[in-house]
């Protein structure tokens, strides 16, 4: 019997390789076509929308990015980062992101959990013995409070899900708000920037809590206490820990707790509404801002500045289950836990809220609480979320910055401007969310 011709085997292998290569090329071509279609749809809807807000004078300037797990889909800048100096927003513009710091701090804590250094159920006092609040407010007023002992200690999970009973002291009118400011020795949130984190935490421990830990939800100092816990457990300052474990691996080169002098020209001024007619006025001049100087308080709850490009890297990491560009900063399992609802009985923020009228960065009903981020539980009930996927996560900052990632739809969005407070235009974020998801749906038809 004649031996098989080696040439025929080579031919078969070559044909198979060519077929596989052609299939791969077709897949890549389809993916590029889909990306282009999505980009075009976003540009048609979101582009004019953002321009209209700037041209109307409602927002000084904007920078935004739509992305998926593959990469950037669309980005845009429009308007001014400094109105008086007529400096336009660019891709290098640095923004105060305030509470968008919270998810970053929670990532740091989850990294410590992954290393076996902390557990979600651990009492915070295990690591911070000077943080062990003793009482809960149950009646009376600030001058004559009626208190009861804690039923259990505040846990790490309580800090990450805002179920600790802590309050900021400025967003509500409950007696514990006044008592918290008294304990901190300040009259406003701005005055706390001169405190060091340990001092802040020690003083917070002397104020009564709003409620028994784990029983309700309230926006407060929880993530700042968590940031200090990261410092103590890691043995590093919060800025150093973030730099080494988050910013450098994700190449977030313009994110930090202050703006270095070499980047000061890229820092945006911050504005606030004036006169009631939709006009904005200067709130914090970029040339004299406190953010130009490293702060005493490294606020894990609201201290970072960043760019759209940098924060998009953080958000894409979430979409990619803890990894970006070959560098993993969190295991896939823990990234899933990061974005799960952690409120008792799968409850929503609105259902558990201690004070439904008080400020938070949540988007209304149908929203649960992950670890430092909101989680969409009921897309139909969430503001502007009818097209969202269950499990969409995000958070915002008080100067109207905002982001979300939707793993089910493989889409994300980062939006930055500098208008204080974020409640100035309550429907803005829901409209942005709707437009992004509308583009995704149209591109898939």
Short mmCIF file of C-alpha atoms in Angstrom, two decimals, residues 62-407:
data_model
loop_
_atom_site.label_atom_id
_atom_site.label_comp_id
_atom_site.label_asym_id
_atom_site.label_seq_id
_atom_site.Cartn_x
_atom_site.Cartn_y
_atom_site.Cartn_z
CA UNK A 62 -18.57 68.51 29.46
CA UNK A 63 -16.40 65.51 28.76
CA UNK A 64 -17.92 62.08 28.17
CA UNK A 65 -17.03 58.59 27.01
CA UNK A 66 -19.12 55.58 25.99
CA UNK A 67 -17.23 52.27 26.05
CA UNK A 68 -17.60 48.52 26.26
CA UNK A 69 -15.34 45.70 27.37
CA UNK A 70 -13.49 45.89 24.02
CA UNK A 71 -12.59 49.56 24.25
CA UNK A 72 -13.78 53.11 23.70
CA UNK A 73 -16.82 53.49 21.47
CA UNK A 74 -17.28 57.27 21.47
CA UNK A 75 -16.00 60.30 23.32
CA UNK A 76 -16.72 64.00 23.25
CA UNK A 77 -15.65 67.27 24.85
CA UNK A 78 -17.60 70.50 24.56
CA UNK A 79 -17.65 73.86 26.27
CA UNK A 80 -15.30 75.44 28.79
CA UNK A 81 -13.31 74.17 31.74
CA UNK A 82 -12.81 77.80 32.78
CA UNK A 83 -15.41 80.31 31.66
CA UNK A 84 -13.59 83.50 32.68
CA UNK A 85 -10.34 82.48 30.98
CA UNK A 86 -12.16 80.89 27.99
CA UNK A 87 -10.24 77.64 28.36
CA UNK A 88 -11.99 74.78 26.54
CA UNK A 89 -12.54 71.32 27.96
CA UNK A 90 -10.09 68.82 26.47
CA UNK A 91 -9.40 65.13 26.94
CA UNK A 92 -6.72 66.14 29.46
CA UNK A 93 -9.07 68.19 31.64
CA UNK A 94 -8.97 67.19 35.32
CA UNK A 95 -12.22 67.20 37.31
CA UNK A 96 -13.17 66.98 40.98
CA UNK A 97 -14.95 63.63 41.11
CA UNK A 98 -15.91 63.77 44.81
CA UNK A 99 -18.04 60.69 45.64
CA UNK A 100 -16.89 58.79 42.57
CA UNK A 101 -13.93 58.19 44.90
CA UNK A 102 -16.10 55.75 46.86
CA UNK A 103 -15.96 52.83 44.38
CA UNK A 104 -12.17 53.22 44.18
CA UNK A 105 -11.85 53.01 47.98
CA UNK A 106 -14.11 49.96 48.04
CA UNK A 107 -11.90 48.31 45.41
CA UNK A 108 -8.94 48.84 47.74
CA UNK A 109 -10.82 47.21 50.62
CA UNK A 110 -11.79 44.27 48.41
CA UNK A 111 -8.13 43.78 47.48
CA UNK A 112 -7.36 43.47 51.21
CA UNK A 113 -10.21 40.98 51.52
CA UNK A 114 -8.76 38.98 48.63
CA UNK A 115 -5.46 38.79 50.51
CA UNK A 116 -7.24 37.46 53.60
CA UNK A 117 -6.53 40.58 55.67
CA UNK A 118 -10.15 41.58 56.29
CA UNK A 119 -13.64 40.07 55.98
CA UNK A 120 -16.91 41.83 55.21
CA UNK A 121 -18.41 40.60 58.47
CA UNK A 122 -15.50 41.83 60.60
CA UNK A 123 -16.33 44.56 63.14
CA UNK A 124 -14.50 47.76 62.20
CA UNK A 125 -13.18 48.07 65.77
CA UNK A 126 -11.05 44.97 65.15
CA UNK A 127 -8.81 47.15 63.00
CA UNK A 128 -9.66 50.60 64.40
CA UNK A 129 -10.08 50.13 68.18
CA UNK A 130 -10.75 53.87 68.54
CA UNK A 131 -13.79 53.56 66.27
CA UNK A 132 -16.48 51.88 68.34
CA UNK A 133 -19.61 54.03 68.56
CA UNK A 134 -21.64 53.18 71.65
CA UNK A 135 -25.09 54.68 71.14
CA UNK A 136 -27.96 55.06 68.69
CA UNK A 137 -30.28 58.07 68.69
CA UNK A 138 -33.89 57.02 69.34
CA UNK A 139 -35.64 60.22 70.46
CA UNK A 140 -35.49 63.73 71.87
CA UNK A 141 -33.47 66.44 70.17
CA UNK A 142 -29.83 67.41 69.76
CA UNK A 143 -29.80 69.18 73.12
CA UNK A 144 -31.55 66.34 74.96
CA UNK A 145 -31.03 63.13 72.97
CA UNK A 146 -32.51 59.81 74.00
CA UNK A 147 -30.01 57.07 73.27
CA UNK A 148 -29.86 53.28 73.33
CA UNK A 149 -26.85 50.92 73.13
CA UNK A 150 -25.80 49.37 69.83
CA UNK A 151 -27.33 45.96 69.17
CA UNK A 152 -24.14 45.01 67.27
CA UNK A 153 -20.97 46.69 66.06
CA UNK A 154 -20.51 48.36 62.70
CA UNK A 155 -18.95 45.93 60.20
CA UNK A 156 -16.78 46.42 57.12
CA UNK A 157 -19.84 45.60 55.00
CA UNK A 158 -21.85 48.32 56.75
CA UNK A 159 -19.21 50.86 55.71
CA UNK A 160 -19.25 49.70 52.08
CA UNK A 161 -23.05 49.55 51.78
CA UNK A 162 -23.87 52.69 53.83
CA UNK A 163 -25.77 50.75 56.48
CA UNK A 164 -23.49 51.87 59.33
CA UNK A 165 -25.76 54.52 60.83
CA UNK A 166 -23.21 57.28 60.15
CA UNK A 167 -24.30 60.58 58.60
CA UNK A 168 -22.44 63.45 56.94
CA UNK A 169 -24.24 65.96 59.14
CA UNK A 170 -25.14 68.40 56.36
CA UNK A 171 -27.67 66.73 54.07
CA UNK A 172 -30.54 66.27 56.51
CA UNK A 173 -32.25 67.93 59.44
CA UNK A 174 -32.21 65.02 61.89
CA UNK A 175 -30.73 65.70 65.36
CA UNK A 176 -27.88 63.30 64.58
CA UNK A 177 -26.78 65.65 61.79
CA UNK A 178 -26.19 68.41 64.32
CA UNK A 179 -24.63 66.01 66.82
CA UNK A 180 -22.23 64.69 64.17
CA UNK A 181 -21.00 68.19 63.28
CA UNK A 182 -20.58 68.93 66.99
CA UNK A 183 -18.54 65.75 67.46
CA UNK A 184 -16.33 66.68 64.49
CA UNK A 185 -15.89 70.23 65.82
CA UNK A 186 -16.92 71.82 62.50
CA UNK A 187 -19.83 73.77 61.07
CA UNK A 188 -19.52 72.58 57.47
CA UNK A 189 -18.18 69.67 55.46
CA UNK A 190 -15.45 71.88 53.97
CA UNK A 191 -13.91 72.43 57.41
CA UNK A 192 -13.16 68.72 57.78
CA UNK A 193 -10.45 68.94 55.09
CA UNK A 194 -8.02 70.19 57.75
CA UNK A 195 -8.49 67.04 59.84
CA UNK A 196 -6.40 63.92 59.47
CA UNK A 197 -8.28 60.68 58.84
CA UNK A 198 -7.57 59.17 62.26
CA UNK A 199 -8.80 62.30 64.00
CA UNK A 200 -11.96 62.32 61.88
CA UNK A 201 -12.65 58.67 62.71
CA UNK A 202 -12.01 59.14 66.42
CA UNK A 203 -14.41 62.07 66.59
CA UNK A 204 -17.10 60.29 64.58
CA UNK A 205 -17.05 57.49 67.14
CA UNK A 206 -18.28 59.90 69.83
CA UNK A 207 -21.48 60.84 67.95
CA UNK A 208 -24.66 58.74 68.23
CA UNK A 209 -25.65 56.78 65.15
CA UNK A 210 -28.85 57.49 63.19
CA UNK A 211 -29.99 53.87 63.49
CA UNK A 212 -28.88 50.42 64.51
CA UNK A 213 -26.19 49.16 62.08
CA UNK A 214 -27.57 47.08 59.22
CA UNK A 215 -31.20 48.14 59.66
CA UNK A 216 -31.39 51.16 57.34
CA UNK A 217 -29.43 53.01 54.64
CA UNK A 218 -27.96 56.50 54.96
CA UNK A 219 -25.37 58.52 53.05
CA UNK A 220 -22.54 59.53 55.33
CA UNK A 221 -18.91 59.20 56.42
CA UNK A 222 -18.82 55.42 55.99
CA UNK A 223 -16.37 55.31 53.07
CA UNK A 224 -14.00 57.75 54.76
CA UNK A 225 -13.81 55.39 57.74
CA UNK A 226 -13.23 52.57 55.24
CA UNK A 227 -10.40 54.53 53.61
CA UNK A 228 -8.69 54.91 56.98
CA UNK A 229 -9.17 51.19 57.60
CA UNK A 230 -7.34 50.51 54.32
CA UNK A 231 -4.47 52.66 55.57
CA UNK A 232 -4.21 50.85 58.91
CA UNK A 233 -4.51 47.32 57.50
CA UNK A 234 -2.14 47.93 54.57
CA UNK A 235 0.35 50.03 56.52
CA UNK A 236 0.31 52.62 53.74
CA UNK A 237 -1.28 56.03 53.33
CA UNK A 238 -4.42 55.90 51.21
CA UNK A 239 -2.87 57.86 48.35
CA UNK A 240 0.17 55.57 48.29
CA UNK A 241 -1.95 52.43 48.43
CA UNK A 242 -4.18 53.62 45.59
CA UNK A 243 -1.20 54.64 43.49
CA UNK A 244 0.53 51.27 43.78
CA UNK A 245 -2.50 48.99 43.65
CA UNK A 246 -5.01 50.80 41.44
CA UNK A 247 -3.69 53.81 39.53
CA UNK A 248 -0.39 52.39 38.30
CA UNK A 249 -1.76 48.97 37.23
CA UNK A 250 -4.68 50.62 35.43
CA UNK A 251 -2.47 53.45 34.08
CA UNK A 252 -4.64 56.16 35.65
CA UNK A 253 -1.87 58.73 35.45
CA UNK A 254 -3.93 61.86 36.22
CA UNK A 255 -5.90 60.60 39.21
CA UNK A 256 -5.04 61.50 42.80
CA UNK A 257 -5.95 63.51 45.88
CA UNK A 258 -4.50 66.73 44.49
CA UNK A 259 -3.47 68.28 41.19
CA UNK A 260 0.33 68.49 40.78
CA UNK A 261 1.75 71.80 39.61
CA UNK A 262 2.75 70.20 36.29
CA UNK A 263 -0.93 69.50 35.56
CA UNK A 264 -2.51 72.64 37.07
CA UNK A 265 -3.17 74.12 33.63
CA UNK A 266 -5.53 71.19 32.92
CA UNK A 267 -7.60 71.61 36.10
CA UNK A 268 -11.19 72.77 35.62
CA UNK A 269 -12.91 75.44 37.69
CA UNK A 270 -16.10 74.45 39.49
CA UNK A 271 -19.41 76.30 39.18
CA UNK A 272 -22.79 76.58 40.88
CA UNK A 273 -26.19 77.87 39.77
CA UNK A 274 -26.86 81.56 40.40
CA UNK A 275 -29.94 83.74 40.09
CA UNK A 276 -32.45 80.98 39.44
CA UNK A 277 -32.40 81.55 35.69
CA UNK A 278 -30.13 78.69 34.66
CA UNK A 279 -26.91 80.73 34.77
CA UNK A 280 -23.79 79.47 36.56
CA UNK A 281 -21.29 81.31 38.73
CA UNK A 282 -17.83 80.47 39.99
CA UNK A 283 -17.64 78.25 43.07
CA UNK A 284 -14.00 77.13 43.10
CA UNK A 285 -11.40 78.83 40.90
CA UNK A 286 -8.97 76.28 39.48
CA UNK A 287 -6.06 78.69 39.96
CA UNK A 288 -6.59 79.03 43.72
CA UNK A 289 -8.34 75.74 44.55
CA UNK A 290 -7.47 73.72 47.66
CA UNK A 291 -7.04 70.75 45.29
CA UNK A 292 -3.73 72.25 44.14
CA UNK A 293 -2.24 71.35 47.54
CA UNK A 294 -2.00 67.82 49.02
CA UNK A 295 -4.74 67.61 51.67
CA UNK A 296 -4.50 66.69 55.33
CA UNK A 297 -7.57 64.47 54.94
CA UNK A 298 -7.17 61.77 52.30
CA UNK A 299 -10.91 61.37 51.87
CA UNK A 300 -11.85 57.87 50.77
CA UNK A 301 -15.38 59.14 50.37
CA UNK A 302 -14.79 62.15 48.15
CA UNK A 303 -11.22 63.35 47.74
CA UNK A 304 -10.07 62.34 44.26
CA UNK A 305 -9.62 64.30 41.05
CA UNK A 306 -9.50 62.49 37.71
CA UNK A 307 -10.02 62.67 33.96
CA UNK A 308 -12.62 60.94 31.81
CA UNK A 309 -9.87 58.84 30.24
CA UNK A 310 -8.59 57.68 33.63
CA UNK A 311 -11.95 56.88 35.14
CA UNK A 312 -12.97 55.05 31.98
CA UNK A 313 -10.08 52.67 32.64
CA UNK A 314 -11.42 52.01 36.13
CA UNK A 315 -14.94 51.45 34.77
CA UNK A 316 -13.77 49.18 31.94
CA UNK A 317 -11.93 47.11 34.53
CA UNK A 318 -15.31 46.52 36.19
CA UNK A 319 -16.85 45.48 32.87
CA UNK A 320 -13.95 43.09 32.35
CA UNK A 321 -14.40 41.40 35.76
CA UNK A 322 -11.38 42.97 37.45
CA UNK A 323 -8.85 43.00 34.61
CA UNK A 324 -7.66 45.57 32.08
CA UNK A 325 -4.92 45.33 29.47
CA UNK A 326 -3.60 42.10 30.94
CA UNK A 327 -3.36 43.46 34.50
CA UNK A 328 -5.74 42.06 37.10
CA UNK A 329 -6.52 44.22 40.12
CA UNK A 330 -9.32 42.03 41.52
CA UNK A 331 -10.45 38.45 41.04
CA UNK A 332 -13.48 37.85 38.83
CA UNK A 333 -15.42 36.38 41.77
CA UNK A 334 -14.82 39.41 43.97
CA UNK A 335 -15.61 41.75 41.09
CA UNK A 336 -19.01 40.07 40.86
CA UNK A 337 -19.48 40.57 44.61
CA UNK A 338 -18.44 44.21 44.13
CA UNK A 339 -21.45 44.70 41.85
CA UNK A 340 -24.07 42.65 43.73
CA UNK A 341 -26.79 44.12 45.92
CA UNK A 342 -25.75 43.86 49.56
CA UNK A 343 -28.83 45.32 51.24
CA UNK A 344 -30.75 42.92 53.49
CA UNK A 345 -33.48 40.84 51.81
CA UNK A 346 -32.38 42.21 48.41
CA UNK A 347 -34.00 45.50 49.37
CA UNK A 348 -33.65 48.84 47.56
CA UNK A 349 -32.04 52.05 48.75
CA UNK A 350 -35.38 53.89 48.65
CA UNK A 351 -37.07 51.19 50.75
CA UNK A 352 -34.30 51.20 53.37
CA UNK A 353 -33.48 54.90 53.37
CA UNK A 354 -33.33 56.49 56.81
CA UNK A 355 -34.35 59.85 55.32
CA UNK A 356 -35.82 59.55 51.81
CA UNK A 357 -35.62 63.34 51.38
CA UNK A 358 -31.89 63.56 52.13
CA UNK A 359 -29.24 63.87 49.42
CA UNK A 360 -27.51 60.86 47.89
CA UNK A 361 -26.01 59.97 44.52
CA UNK A 362 -28.57 57.22 43.90
CA UNK A 363 -31.06 57.37 41.02
CA UNK A 364 -34.38 56.75 42.75
CA UNK A 365 -36.47 53.56 42.98
CA UNK A 366 -35.50 50.12 41.73
CA UNK A 367 -31.91 50.58 42.92
CA UNK A 368 -29.98 48.46 45.40
CA UNK A 369 -26.53 49.01 46.91
CA UNK A 370 -23.39 47.16 45.92
CA UNK A 371 -20.03 47.80 47.54
CA UNK A 372 -19.66 51.53 47.02
CA UNK A 373 -21.94 51.59 43.97
CA UNK A 374 -25.65 51.50 43.21
CA UNK A 375 -27.06 48.38 41.51
CA UNK A 376 -30.10 48.32 39.22
CA UNK A 377 -32.54 45.68 40.51
CA UNK A 378 -35.64 46.74 38.57
CA UNK A 379 -34.81 48.49 35.27
CA UNK A 380 -38.41 49.54 34.75
CA UNK A 381 -38.52 51.38 38.07
CA UNK A 382 -35.06 53.01 37.85
CA UNK A 383 -35.05 56.58 36.53
CA UNK A 384 -34.25 56.40 32.83
CA UNK A 385 -33.41 52.74 33.25
CA UNK A 386 -36.10 50.99 31.21
CA UNK A 387 -33.47 49.79 28.72
CA UNK A 388 -30.83 49.03 31.37
CA UNK A 389 -29.80 45.52 32.29
CA UNK A 390 -30.31 44.10 35.76
CA UNK A 391 -27.03 44.54 37.60
CA UNK A 392 -26.07 47.88 36.03
CA UNK A 393 -23.82 49.64 38.56
CA UNK A 394 -22.65 53.21 39.00
CA UNK A 395 -22.25 56.25 41.21
CA UNK A 396 -21.82 60.00 40.93
CA UNK A 397 -20.09 62.97 42.47
CA UNK A 398 -21.55 66.12 43.96
CA UNK A 399 -20.14 68.28 41.13
CA UNK A 400 -22.44 66.39 38.69
CA UNK A 401 -19.93 63.78 37.52
CA UNK A 402 -21.33 60.27 37.01
CA UNK A 403 -20.60 56.83 35.62
CA UNK A 404 -22.28 53.50 35.08
CA UNK A 405 -21.34 50.07 33.77
CA UNK A 406 -23.87 47.51 32.54
CA UNK A 407 -22.33 44.01 32.32
#
